[in-house]
PDB file of C-alpha atoms in Angstrom:
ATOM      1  CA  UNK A 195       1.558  -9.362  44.902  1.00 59.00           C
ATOM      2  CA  UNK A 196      -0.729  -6.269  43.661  1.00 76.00           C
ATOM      3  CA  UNK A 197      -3.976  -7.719  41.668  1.00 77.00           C
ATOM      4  CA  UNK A 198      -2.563  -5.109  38.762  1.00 79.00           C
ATOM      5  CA  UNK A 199       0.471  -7.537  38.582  1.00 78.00           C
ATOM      6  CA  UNK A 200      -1.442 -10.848  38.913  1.00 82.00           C
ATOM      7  CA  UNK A 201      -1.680 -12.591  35.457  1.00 83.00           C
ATOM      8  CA  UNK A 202      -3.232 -15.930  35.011  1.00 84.00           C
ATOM      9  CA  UNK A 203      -1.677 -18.962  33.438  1.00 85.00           C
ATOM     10  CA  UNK A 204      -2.597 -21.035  30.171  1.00 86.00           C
ATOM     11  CA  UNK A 205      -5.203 -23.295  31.866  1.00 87.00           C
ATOM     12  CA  UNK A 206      -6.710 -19.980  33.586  1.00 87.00           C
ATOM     13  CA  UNK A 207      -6.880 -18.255  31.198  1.00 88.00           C
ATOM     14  CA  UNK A 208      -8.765 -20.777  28.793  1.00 90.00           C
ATOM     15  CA  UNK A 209     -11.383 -21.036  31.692  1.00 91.00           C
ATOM     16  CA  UNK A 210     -11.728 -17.290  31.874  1.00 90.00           C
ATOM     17  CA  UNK A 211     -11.918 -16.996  28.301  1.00 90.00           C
ATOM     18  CA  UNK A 212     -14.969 -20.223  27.889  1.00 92.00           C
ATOM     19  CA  UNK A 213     -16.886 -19.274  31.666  1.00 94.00           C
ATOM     20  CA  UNK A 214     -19.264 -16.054  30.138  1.00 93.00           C
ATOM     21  CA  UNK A 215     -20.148 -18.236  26.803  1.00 93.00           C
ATOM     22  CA  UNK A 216     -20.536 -21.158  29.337  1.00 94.00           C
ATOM     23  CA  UNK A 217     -23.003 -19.008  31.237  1.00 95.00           C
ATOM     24  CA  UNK A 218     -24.837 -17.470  29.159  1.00 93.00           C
ATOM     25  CA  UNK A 219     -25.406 -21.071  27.097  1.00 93.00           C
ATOM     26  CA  UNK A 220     -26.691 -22.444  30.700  1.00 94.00           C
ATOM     27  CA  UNK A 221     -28.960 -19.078  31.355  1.00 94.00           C
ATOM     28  CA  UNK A 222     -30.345 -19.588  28.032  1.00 91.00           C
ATOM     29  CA  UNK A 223     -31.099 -23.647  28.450  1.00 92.00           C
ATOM     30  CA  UNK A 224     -32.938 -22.753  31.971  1.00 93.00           C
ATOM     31  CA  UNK A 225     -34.793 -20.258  30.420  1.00 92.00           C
ATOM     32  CA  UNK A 226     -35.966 -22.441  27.084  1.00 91.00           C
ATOM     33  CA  UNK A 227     -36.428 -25.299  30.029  1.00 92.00           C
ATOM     34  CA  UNK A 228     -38.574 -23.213  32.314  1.00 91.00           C
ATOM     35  CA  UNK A 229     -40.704 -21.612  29.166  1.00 90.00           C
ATOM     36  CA  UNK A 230     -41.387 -25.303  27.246  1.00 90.00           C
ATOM     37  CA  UNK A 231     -41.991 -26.824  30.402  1.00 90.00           C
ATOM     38  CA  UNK A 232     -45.062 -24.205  30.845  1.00 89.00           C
ATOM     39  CA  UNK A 233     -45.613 -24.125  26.848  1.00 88.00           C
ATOM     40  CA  UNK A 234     -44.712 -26.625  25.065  1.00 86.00           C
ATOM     41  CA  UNK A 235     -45.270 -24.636  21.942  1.00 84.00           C
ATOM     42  CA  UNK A 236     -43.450 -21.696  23.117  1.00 82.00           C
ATOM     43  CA  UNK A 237     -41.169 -19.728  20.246  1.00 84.00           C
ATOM     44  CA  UNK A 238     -39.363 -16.938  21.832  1.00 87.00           C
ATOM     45  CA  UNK A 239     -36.732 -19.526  23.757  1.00 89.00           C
ATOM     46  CA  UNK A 240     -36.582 -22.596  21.201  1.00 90.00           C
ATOM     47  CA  UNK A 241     -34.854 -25.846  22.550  1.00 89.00           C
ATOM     48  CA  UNK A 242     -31.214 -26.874  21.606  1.00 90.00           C
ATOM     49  CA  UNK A 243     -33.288 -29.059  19.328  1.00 90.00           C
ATOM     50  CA  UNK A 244     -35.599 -26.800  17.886  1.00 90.00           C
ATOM     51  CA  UNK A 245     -32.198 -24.825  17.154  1.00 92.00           C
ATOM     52  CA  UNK A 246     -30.671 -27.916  15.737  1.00 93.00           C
ATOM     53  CA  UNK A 247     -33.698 -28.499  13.422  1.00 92.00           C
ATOM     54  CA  UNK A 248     -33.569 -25.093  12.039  1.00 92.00           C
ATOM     55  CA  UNK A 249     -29.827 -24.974  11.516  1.00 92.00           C
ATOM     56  CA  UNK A 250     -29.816 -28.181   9.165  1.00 92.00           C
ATOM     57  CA  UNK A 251     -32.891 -26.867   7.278  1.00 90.00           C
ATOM     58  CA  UNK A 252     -31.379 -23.527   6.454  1.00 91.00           C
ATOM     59  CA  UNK A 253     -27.830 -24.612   5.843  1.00 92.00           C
ATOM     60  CA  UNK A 254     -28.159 -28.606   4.724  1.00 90.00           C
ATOM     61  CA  UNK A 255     -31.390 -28.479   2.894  1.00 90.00           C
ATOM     62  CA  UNK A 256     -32.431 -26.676   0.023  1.00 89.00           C
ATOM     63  CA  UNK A 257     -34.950 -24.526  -0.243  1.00 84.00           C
ATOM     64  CA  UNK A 258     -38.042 -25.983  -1.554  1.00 81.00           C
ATOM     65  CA  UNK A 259     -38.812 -22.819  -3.826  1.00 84.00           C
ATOM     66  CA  UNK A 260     -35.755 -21.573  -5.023  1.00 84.00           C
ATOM     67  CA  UNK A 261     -33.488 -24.940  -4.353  1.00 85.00           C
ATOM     68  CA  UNK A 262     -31.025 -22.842  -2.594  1.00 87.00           C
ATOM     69  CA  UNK A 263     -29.012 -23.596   0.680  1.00 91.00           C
ATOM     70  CA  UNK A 264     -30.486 -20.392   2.067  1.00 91.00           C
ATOM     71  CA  UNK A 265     -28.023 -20.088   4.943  1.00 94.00           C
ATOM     72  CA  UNK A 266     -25.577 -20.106   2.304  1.00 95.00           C
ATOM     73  CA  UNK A 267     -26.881 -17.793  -0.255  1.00 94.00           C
ATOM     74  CA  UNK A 268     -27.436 -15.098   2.694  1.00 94.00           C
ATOM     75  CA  UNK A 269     -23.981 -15.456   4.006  1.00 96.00           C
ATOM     76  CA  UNK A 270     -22.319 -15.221   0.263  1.00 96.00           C
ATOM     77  CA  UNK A 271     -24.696 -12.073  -0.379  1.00 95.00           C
ATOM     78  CA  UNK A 272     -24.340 -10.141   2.821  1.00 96.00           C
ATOM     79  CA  UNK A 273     -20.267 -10.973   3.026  1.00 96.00           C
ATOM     80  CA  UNK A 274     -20.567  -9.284  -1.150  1.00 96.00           C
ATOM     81  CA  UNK A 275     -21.906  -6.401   0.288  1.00 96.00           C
ATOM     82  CA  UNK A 276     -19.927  -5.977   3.537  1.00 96.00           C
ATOM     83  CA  UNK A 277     -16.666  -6.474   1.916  1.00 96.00           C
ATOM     84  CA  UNK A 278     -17.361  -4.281  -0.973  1.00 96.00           C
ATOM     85  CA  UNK A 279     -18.589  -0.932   1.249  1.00 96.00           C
ATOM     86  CA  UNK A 280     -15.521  -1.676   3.889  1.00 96.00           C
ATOM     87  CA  UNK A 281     -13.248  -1.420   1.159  1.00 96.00           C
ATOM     88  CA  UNK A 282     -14.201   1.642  -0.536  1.00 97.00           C
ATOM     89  CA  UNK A 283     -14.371   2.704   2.726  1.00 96.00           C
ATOM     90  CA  UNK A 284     -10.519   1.803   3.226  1.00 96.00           C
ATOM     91  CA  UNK A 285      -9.474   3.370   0.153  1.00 96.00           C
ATOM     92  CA  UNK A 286     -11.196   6.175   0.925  1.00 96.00           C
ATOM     93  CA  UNK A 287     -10.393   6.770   4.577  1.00 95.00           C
ATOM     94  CA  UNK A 288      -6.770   6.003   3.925  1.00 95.00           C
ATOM     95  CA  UNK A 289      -6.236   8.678   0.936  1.00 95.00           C
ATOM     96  CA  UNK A 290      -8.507  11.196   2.680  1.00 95.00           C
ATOM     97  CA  UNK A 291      -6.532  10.793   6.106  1.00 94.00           C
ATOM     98  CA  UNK A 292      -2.883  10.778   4.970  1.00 93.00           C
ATOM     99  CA  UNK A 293      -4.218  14.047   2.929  1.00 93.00           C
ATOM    100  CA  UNK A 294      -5.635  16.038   6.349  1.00 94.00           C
ATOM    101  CA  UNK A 295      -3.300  14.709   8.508  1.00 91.00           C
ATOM    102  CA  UNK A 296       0.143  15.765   6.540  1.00 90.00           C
ATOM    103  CA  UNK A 297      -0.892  18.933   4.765  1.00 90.00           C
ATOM    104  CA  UNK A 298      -2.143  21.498   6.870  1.00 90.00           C
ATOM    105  CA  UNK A 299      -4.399  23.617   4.130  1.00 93.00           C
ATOM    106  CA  UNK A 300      -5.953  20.523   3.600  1.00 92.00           C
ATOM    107  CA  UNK A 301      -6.393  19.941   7.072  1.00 92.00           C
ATOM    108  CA  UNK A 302      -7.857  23.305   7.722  1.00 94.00           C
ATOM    109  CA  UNK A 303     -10.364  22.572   4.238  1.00 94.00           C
ATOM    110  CA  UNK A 304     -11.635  19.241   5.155  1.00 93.00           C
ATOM    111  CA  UNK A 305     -11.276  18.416   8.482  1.00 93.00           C
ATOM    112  CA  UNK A 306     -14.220  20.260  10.168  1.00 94.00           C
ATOM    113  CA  UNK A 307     -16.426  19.165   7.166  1.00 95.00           C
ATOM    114  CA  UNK A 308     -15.038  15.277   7.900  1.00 94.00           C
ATOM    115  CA  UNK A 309     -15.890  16.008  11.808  1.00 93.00           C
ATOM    116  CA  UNK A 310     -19.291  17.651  11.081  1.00 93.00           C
ATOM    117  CA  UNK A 311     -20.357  14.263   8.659  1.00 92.00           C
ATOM    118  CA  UNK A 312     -18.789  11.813  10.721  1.00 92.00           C
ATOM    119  CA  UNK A 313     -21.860  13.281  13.623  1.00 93.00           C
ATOM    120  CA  UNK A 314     -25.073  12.355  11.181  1.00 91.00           C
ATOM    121  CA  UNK A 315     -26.153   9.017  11.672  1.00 93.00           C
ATOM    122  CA  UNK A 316     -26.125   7.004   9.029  1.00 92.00           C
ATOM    123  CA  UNK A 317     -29.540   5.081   9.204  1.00 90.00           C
ATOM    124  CA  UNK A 318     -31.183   8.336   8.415  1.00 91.00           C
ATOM    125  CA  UNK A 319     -29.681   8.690   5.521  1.00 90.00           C
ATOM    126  CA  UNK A 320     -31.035   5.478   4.525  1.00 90.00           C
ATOM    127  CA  UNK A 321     -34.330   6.756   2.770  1.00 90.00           C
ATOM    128  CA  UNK A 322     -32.520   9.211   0.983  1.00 92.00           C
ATOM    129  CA  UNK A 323     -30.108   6.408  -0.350  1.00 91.00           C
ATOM    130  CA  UNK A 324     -32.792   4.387  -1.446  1.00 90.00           C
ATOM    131  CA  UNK A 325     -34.679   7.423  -3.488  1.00 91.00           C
ATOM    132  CA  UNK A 326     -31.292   8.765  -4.531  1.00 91.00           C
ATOM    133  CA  UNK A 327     -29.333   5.201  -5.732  1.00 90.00           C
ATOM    134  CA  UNK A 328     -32.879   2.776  -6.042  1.00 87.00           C
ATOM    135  CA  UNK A 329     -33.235  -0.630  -3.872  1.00 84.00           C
ATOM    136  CA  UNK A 330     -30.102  -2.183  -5.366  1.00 87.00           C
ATOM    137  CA  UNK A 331     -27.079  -3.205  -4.337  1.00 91.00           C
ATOM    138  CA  UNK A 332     -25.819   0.265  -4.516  1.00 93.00           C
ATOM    139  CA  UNK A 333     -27.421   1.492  -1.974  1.00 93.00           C
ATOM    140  CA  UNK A 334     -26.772  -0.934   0.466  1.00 94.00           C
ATOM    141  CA  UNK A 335     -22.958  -0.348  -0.057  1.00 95.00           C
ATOM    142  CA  UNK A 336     -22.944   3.272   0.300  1.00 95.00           C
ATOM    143  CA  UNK A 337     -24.568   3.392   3.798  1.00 95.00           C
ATOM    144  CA  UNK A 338     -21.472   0.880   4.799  1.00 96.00           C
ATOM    145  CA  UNK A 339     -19.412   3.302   3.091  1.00 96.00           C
ATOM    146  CA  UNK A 340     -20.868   6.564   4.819  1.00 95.00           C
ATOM    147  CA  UNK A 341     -21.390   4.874   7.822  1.00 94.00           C
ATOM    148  CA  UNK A 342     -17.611   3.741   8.546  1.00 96.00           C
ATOM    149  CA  UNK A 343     -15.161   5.857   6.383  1.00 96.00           C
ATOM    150  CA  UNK A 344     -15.601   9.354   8.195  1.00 95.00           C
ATOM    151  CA  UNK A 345     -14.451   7.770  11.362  1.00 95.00           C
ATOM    152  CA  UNK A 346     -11.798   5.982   9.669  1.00 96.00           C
ATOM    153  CA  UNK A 347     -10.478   9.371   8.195  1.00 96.00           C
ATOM    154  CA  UNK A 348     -10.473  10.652  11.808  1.00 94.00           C
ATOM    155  CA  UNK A 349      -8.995   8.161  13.428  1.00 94.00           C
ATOM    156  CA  UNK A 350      -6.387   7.572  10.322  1.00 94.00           C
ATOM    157  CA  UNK A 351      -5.674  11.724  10.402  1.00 94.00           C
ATOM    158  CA  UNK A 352      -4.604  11.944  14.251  1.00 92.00           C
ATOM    159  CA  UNK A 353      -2.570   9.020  13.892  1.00 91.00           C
ATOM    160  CA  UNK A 354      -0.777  11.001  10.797  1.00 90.00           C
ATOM    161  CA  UNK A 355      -0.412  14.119  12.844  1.00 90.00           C
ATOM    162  CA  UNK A 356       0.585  12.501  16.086  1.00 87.00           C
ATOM    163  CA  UNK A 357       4.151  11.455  14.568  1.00 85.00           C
ATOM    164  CA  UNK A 358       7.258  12.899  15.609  1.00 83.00           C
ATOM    165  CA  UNK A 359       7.913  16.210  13.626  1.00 83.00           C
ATOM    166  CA  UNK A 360      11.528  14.823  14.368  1.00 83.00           C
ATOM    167  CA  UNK A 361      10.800  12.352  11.376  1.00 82.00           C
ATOM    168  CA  UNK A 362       9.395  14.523   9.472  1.00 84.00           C
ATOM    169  CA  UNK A 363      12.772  16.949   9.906  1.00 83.00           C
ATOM    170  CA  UNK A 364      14.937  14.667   8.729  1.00 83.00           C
ATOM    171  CA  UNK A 365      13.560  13.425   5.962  1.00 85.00           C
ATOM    172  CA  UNK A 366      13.314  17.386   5.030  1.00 81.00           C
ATOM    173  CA  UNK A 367      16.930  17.333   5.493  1.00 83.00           C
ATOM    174  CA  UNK A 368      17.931  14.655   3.605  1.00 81.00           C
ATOM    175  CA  UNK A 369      15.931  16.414   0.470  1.00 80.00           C
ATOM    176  CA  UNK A 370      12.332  13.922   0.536  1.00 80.00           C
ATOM    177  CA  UNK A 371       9.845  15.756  -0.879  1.00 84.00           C
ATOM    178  CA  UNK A 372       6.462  15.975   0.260  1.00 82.00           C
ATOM    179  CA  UNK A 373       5.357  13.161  -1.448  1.00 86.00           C
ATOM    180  CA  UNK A 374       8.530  11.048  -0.610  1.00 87.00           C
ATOM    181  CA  UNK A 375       7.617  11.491   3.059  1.00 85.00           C
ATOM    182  CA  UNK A 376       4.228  10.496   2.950  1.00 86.00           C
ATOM    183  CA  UNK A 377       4.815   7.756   1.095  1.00 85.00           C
ATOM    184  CA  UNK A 378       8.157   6.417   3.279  1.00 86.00           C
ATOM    185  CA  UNK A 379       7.708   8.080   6.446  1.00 87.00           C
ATOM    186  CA  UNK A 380       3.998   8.084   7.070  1.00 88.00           C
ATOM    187  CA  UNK A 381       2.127   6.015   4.809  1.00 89.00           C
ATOM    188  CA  UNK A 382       4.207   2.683   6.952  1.00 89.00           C
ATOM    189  CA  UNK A 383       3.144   4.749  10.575  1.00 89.00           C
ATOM    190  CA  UNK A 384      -0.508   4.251   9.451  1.00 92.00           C
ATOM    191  CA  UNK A 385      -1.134   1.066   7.513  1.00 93.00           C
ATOM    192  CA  UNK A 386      -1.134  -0.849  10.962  1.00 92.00           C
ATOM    193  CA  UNK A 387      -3.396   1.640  12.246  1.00 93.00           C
ATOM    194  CA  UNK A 388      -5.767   1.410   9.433  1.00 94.00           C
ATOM    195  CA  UNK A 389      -6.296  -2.616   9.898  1.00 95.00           C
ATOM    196  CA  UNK A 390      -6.979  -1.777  14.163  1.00 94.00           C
ATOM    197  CA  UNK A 391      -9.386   1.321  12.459  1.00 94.00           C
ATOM    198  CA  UNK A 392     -11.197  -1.186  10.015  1.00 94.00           C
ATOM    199  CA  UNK A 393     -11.565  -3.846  12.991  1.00 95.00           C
ATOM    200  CA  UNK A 394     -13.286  -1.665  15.425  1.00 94.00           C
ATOM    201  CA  UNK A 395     -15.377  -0.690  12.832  1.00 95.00           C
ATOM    202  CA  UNK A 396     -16.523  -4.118  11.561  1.00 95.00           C
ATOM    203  CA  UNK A 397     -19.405  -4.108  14.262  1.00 94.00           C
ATOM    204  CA  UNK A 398     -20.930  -0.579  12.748  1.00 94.00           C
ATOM    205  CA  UNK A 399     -20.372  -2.223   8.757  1.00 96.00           C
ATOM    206  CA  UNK A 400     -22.283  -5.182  10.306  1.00 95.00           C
ATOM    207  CA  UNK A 401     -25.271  -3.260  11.860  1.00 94.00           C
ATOM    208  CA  UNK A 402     -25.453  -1.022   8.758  1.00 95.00           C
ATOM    209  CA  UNK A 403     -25.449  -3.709   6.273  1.00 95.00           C
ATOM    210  CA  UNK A 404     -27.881  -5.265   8.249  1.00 94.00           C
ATOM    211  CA  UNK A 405     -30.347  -2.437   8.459  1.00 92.00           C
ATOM    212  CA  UNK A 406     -30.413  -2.194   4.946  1.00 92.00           C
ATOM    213  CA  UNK A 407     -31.084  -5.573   4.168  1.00 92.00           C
ATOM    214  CA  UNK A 408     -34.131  -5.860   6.464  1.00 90.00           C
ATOM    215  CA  UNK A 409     -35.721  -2.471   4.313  1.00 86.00           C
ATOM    216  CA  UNK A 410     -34.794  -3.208   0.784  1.00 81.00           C
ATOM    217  CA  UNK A 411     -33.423  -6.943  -0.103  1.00 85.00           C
ATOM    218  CA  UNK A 412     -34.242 -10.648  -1.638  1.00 86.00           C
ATOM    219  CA  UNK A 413     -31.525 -12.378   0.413  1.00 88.00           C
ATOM    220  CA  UNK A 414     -28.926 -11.766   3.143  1.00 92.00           C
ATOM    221  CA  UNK A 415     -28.862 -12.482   6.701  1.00 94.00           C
ATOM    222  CA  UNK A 416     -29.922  -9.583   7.594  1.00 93.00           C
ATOM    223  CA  UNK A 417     -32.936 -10.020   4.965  1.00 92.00           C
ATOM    224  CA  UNK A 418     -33.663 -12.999   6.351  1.00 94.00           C
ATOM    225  CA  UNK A 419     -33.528 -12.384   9.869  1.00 93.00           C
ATOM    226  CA  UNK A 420     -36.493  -9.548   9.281  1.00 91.00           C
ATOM    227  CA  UNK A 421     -38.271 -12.057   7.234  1.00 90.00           C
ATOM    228  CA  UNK A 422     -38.847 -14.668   9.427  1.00 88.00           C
ATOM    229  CA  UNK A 423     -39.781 -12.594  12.619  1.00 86.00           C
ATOM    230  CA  UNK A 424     -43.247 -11.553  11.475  1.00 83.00           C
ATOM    231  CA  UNK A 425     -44.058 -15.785  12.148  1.00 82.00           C
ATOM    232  CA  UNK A 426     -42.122 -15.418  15.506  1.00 82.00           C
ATOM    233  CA  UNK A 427     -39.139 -18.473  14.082  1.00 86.00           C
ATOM    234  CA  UNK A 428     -36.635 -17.352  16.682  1.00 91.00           C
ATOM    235  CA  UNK A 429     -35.293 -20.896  16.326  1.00 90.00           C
ATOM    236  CA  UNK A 430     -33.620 -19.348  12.735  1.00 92.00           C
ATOM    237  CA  UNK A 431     -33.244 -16.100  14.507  1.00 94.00           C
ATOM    238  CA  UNK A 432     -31.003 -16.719  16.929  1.00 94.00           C
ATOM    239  CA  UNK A 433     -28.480 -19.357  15.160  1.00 94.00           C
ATOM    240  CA  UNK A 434     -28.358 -16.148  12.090  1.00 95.00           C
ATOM    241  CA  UNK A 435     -27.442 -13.877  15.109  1.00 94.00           C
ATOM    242  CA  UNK A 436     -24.763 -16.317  16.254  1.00 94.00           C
ATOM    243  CA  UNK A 437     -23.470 -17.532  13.018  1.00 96.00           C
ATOM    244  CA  UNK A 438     -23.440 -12.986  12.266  1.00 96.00           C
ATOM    245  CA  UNK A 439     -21.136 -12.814  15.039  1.00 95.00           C
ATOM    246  CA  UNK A 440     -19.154 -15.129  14.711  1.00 96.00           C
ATOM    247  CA  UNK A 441     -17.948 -13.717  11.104  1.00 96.00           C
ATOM    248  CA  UNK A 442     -17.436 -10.896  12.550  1.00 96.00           C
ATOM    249  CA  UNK A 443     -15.106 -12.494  15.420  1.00 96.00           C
ATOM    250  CA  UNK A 444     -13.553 -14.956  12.469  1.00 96.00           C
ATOM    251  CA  UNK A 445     -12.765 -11.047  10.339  1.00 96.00           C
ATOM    252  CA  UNK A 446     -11.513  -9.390  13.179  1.00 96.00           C
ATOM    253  CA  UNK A 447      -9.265 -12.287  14.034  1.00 95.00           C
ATOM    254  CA  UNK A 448      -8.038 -12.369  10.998  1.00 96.00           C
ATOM    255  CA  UNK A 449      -7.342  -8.641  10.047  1.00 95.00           C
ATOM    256  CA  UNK A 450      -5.191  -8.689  13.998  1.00 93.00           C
ATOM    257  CA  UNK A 451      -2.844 -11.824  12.008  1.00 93.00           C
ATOM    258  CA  UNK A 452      -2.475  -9.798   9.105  1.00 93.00           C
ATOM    259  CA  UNK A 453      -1.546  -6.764  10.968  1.00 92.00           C
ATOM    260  CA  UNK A 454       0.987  -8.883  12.902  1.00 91.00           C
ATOM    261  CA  UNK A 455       2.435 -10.463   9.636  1.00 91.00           C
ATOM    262  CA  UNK A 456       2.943  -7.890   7.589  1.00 89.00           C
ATOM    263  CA  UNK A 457       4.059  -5.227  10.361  1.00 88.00           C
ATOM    264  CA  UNK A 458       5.479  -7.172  13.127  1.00 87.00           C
ATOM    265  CA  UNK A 459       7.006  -4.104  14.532  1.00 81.00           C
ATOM    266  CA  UNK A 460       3.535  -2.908  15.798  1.00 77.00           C
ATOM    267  CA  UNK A 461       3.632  -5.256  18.077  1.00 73.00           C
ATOM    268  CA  UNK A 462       6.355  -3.392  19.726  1.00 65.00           C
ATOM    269  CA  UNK A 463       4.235  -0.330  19.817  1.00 59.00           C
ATOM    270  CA  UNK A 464       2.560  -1.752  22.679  1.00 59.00           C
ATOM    271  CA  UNK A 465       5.161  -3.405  24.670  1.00 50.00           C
ATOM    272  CA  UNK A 466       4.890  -6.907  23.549  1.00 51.00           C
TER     273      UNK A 466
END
């Protein structure tokens, strides 16, 4: 049997999926072993207990100052923030590329301006953000939003013009109007493709959201993350950057079941 053909079973696949985490868990415990054992007061690879420490005082006791859970109040104030710009951003990507994508004046209008502003990066826009819309909340949202919803048009506007024409002809002939087609014909073609579009671009909201936080912000986990590095606390550090990604795994697990639920036939699409 060809390698290309070879697929592995339940239990082999379970080992396959755990052996990298498993690995990189064991480099990083030889590593804090080897660096404690020369300093015992080393901070750049804390112990697992060091990590343990610092995960119960950020997320089971409160803050001395402020009496907050701090692990808490960053998660509820950075998911505000990511949630808020990613939707705009959906709204926005979604009208913008059903527009381009099924009118071709349109098309010609606004999709080399949409190419040409999906190219700037969006961190140096940043300052100007912060001058234009102030250190608030506003700001923060509209880099997400800048940062994610040109792509999303793109992406959202070749999967509009890569349909058929065939279904486009006949819903002509039987009399749909323009907006009766891209409302019925189109509109269901891209929905699935929108949740894939917002998943892969989760990781970009993320490192956005984050980049504003560590310039202009009182709490977040991005905020805090910037905070604490000037007194070298890697043992908060690292369980942030963990607990960061695994929201993001948790979201993009759960946009895939939605995408599966509510348009089952797109699992079709790719031979499943």
């Amino acid at each position: 049997m060809r390698w290309i053909n070879s697929r592995p079973g339940k239990g082999a696949s379970l080992t396959l999926v755990m052996l990298p985490f498993v690995l990189l868990l064991a480099a990083y415990m030889l590593g804090s072993a080897a660096r404690l054992a020369e300093n015992p007061n080393d901070k750049l690879l804390p112990g697992l207990a060091a990590l343990g420490d610092a995960i119960s005082r950020m997320a089971l006791e409160p803050d001395v100052r402020t009496g907050d859970y701090l692990l808490w109040t960053d998660t509820l104030a950075s998911l505000k923030r990511l949630f808020a710009g990613l939707g705009i951003a959906t709204v926005i990507a979604l009208l913008t590329g059903l527009v381009i994508g099924i009118l071709p004046y349109a098309r010609t209008l606004l999709s080399p301006f949409v190419g040409a502003f999906s190219m700037v990066p969006p961190l140096a826009l940043l300052p100007v953000l912060l001058i234009v819309m102030g250190l608030g909340e506003a700001s923060k949202i509209a880099l997400i939003v800048i940062g994610v919803a040109p792509v999303m048009i793109r992406d959202l506007a070749l999967k509009a013009i890569e349909l058929p024409r065939e279904m486009i002809v006949k819903a002509e002939t039987l009399s749909a109007s323009s907006w009766l087609i891209a409302l019925r014909v189109v509109l269901p073609q891209v929905l699935p493709r929108l949740i894939t579009c917002l998943r892969l671009q989760l990781g970009p909201a993320w490192l956005f959201l984050i980049a504003a936080e560590a310039i202009s912000a009182d709490s977040g986990l991005g905020y805090r993350i910037f905070l604490v590095r000037r007194y070298l606390s890697m043992d908060v550090i690292f369980p942030y950057v963990v607990w960061i990604t695994l929201l993001a795994v948790v979201t993009d697990i759960l946009l895939d079941r939605l995408r599966i639920a509510v348009f089952p036939w797109s699992e079709l699409e790719k031979g499943k």
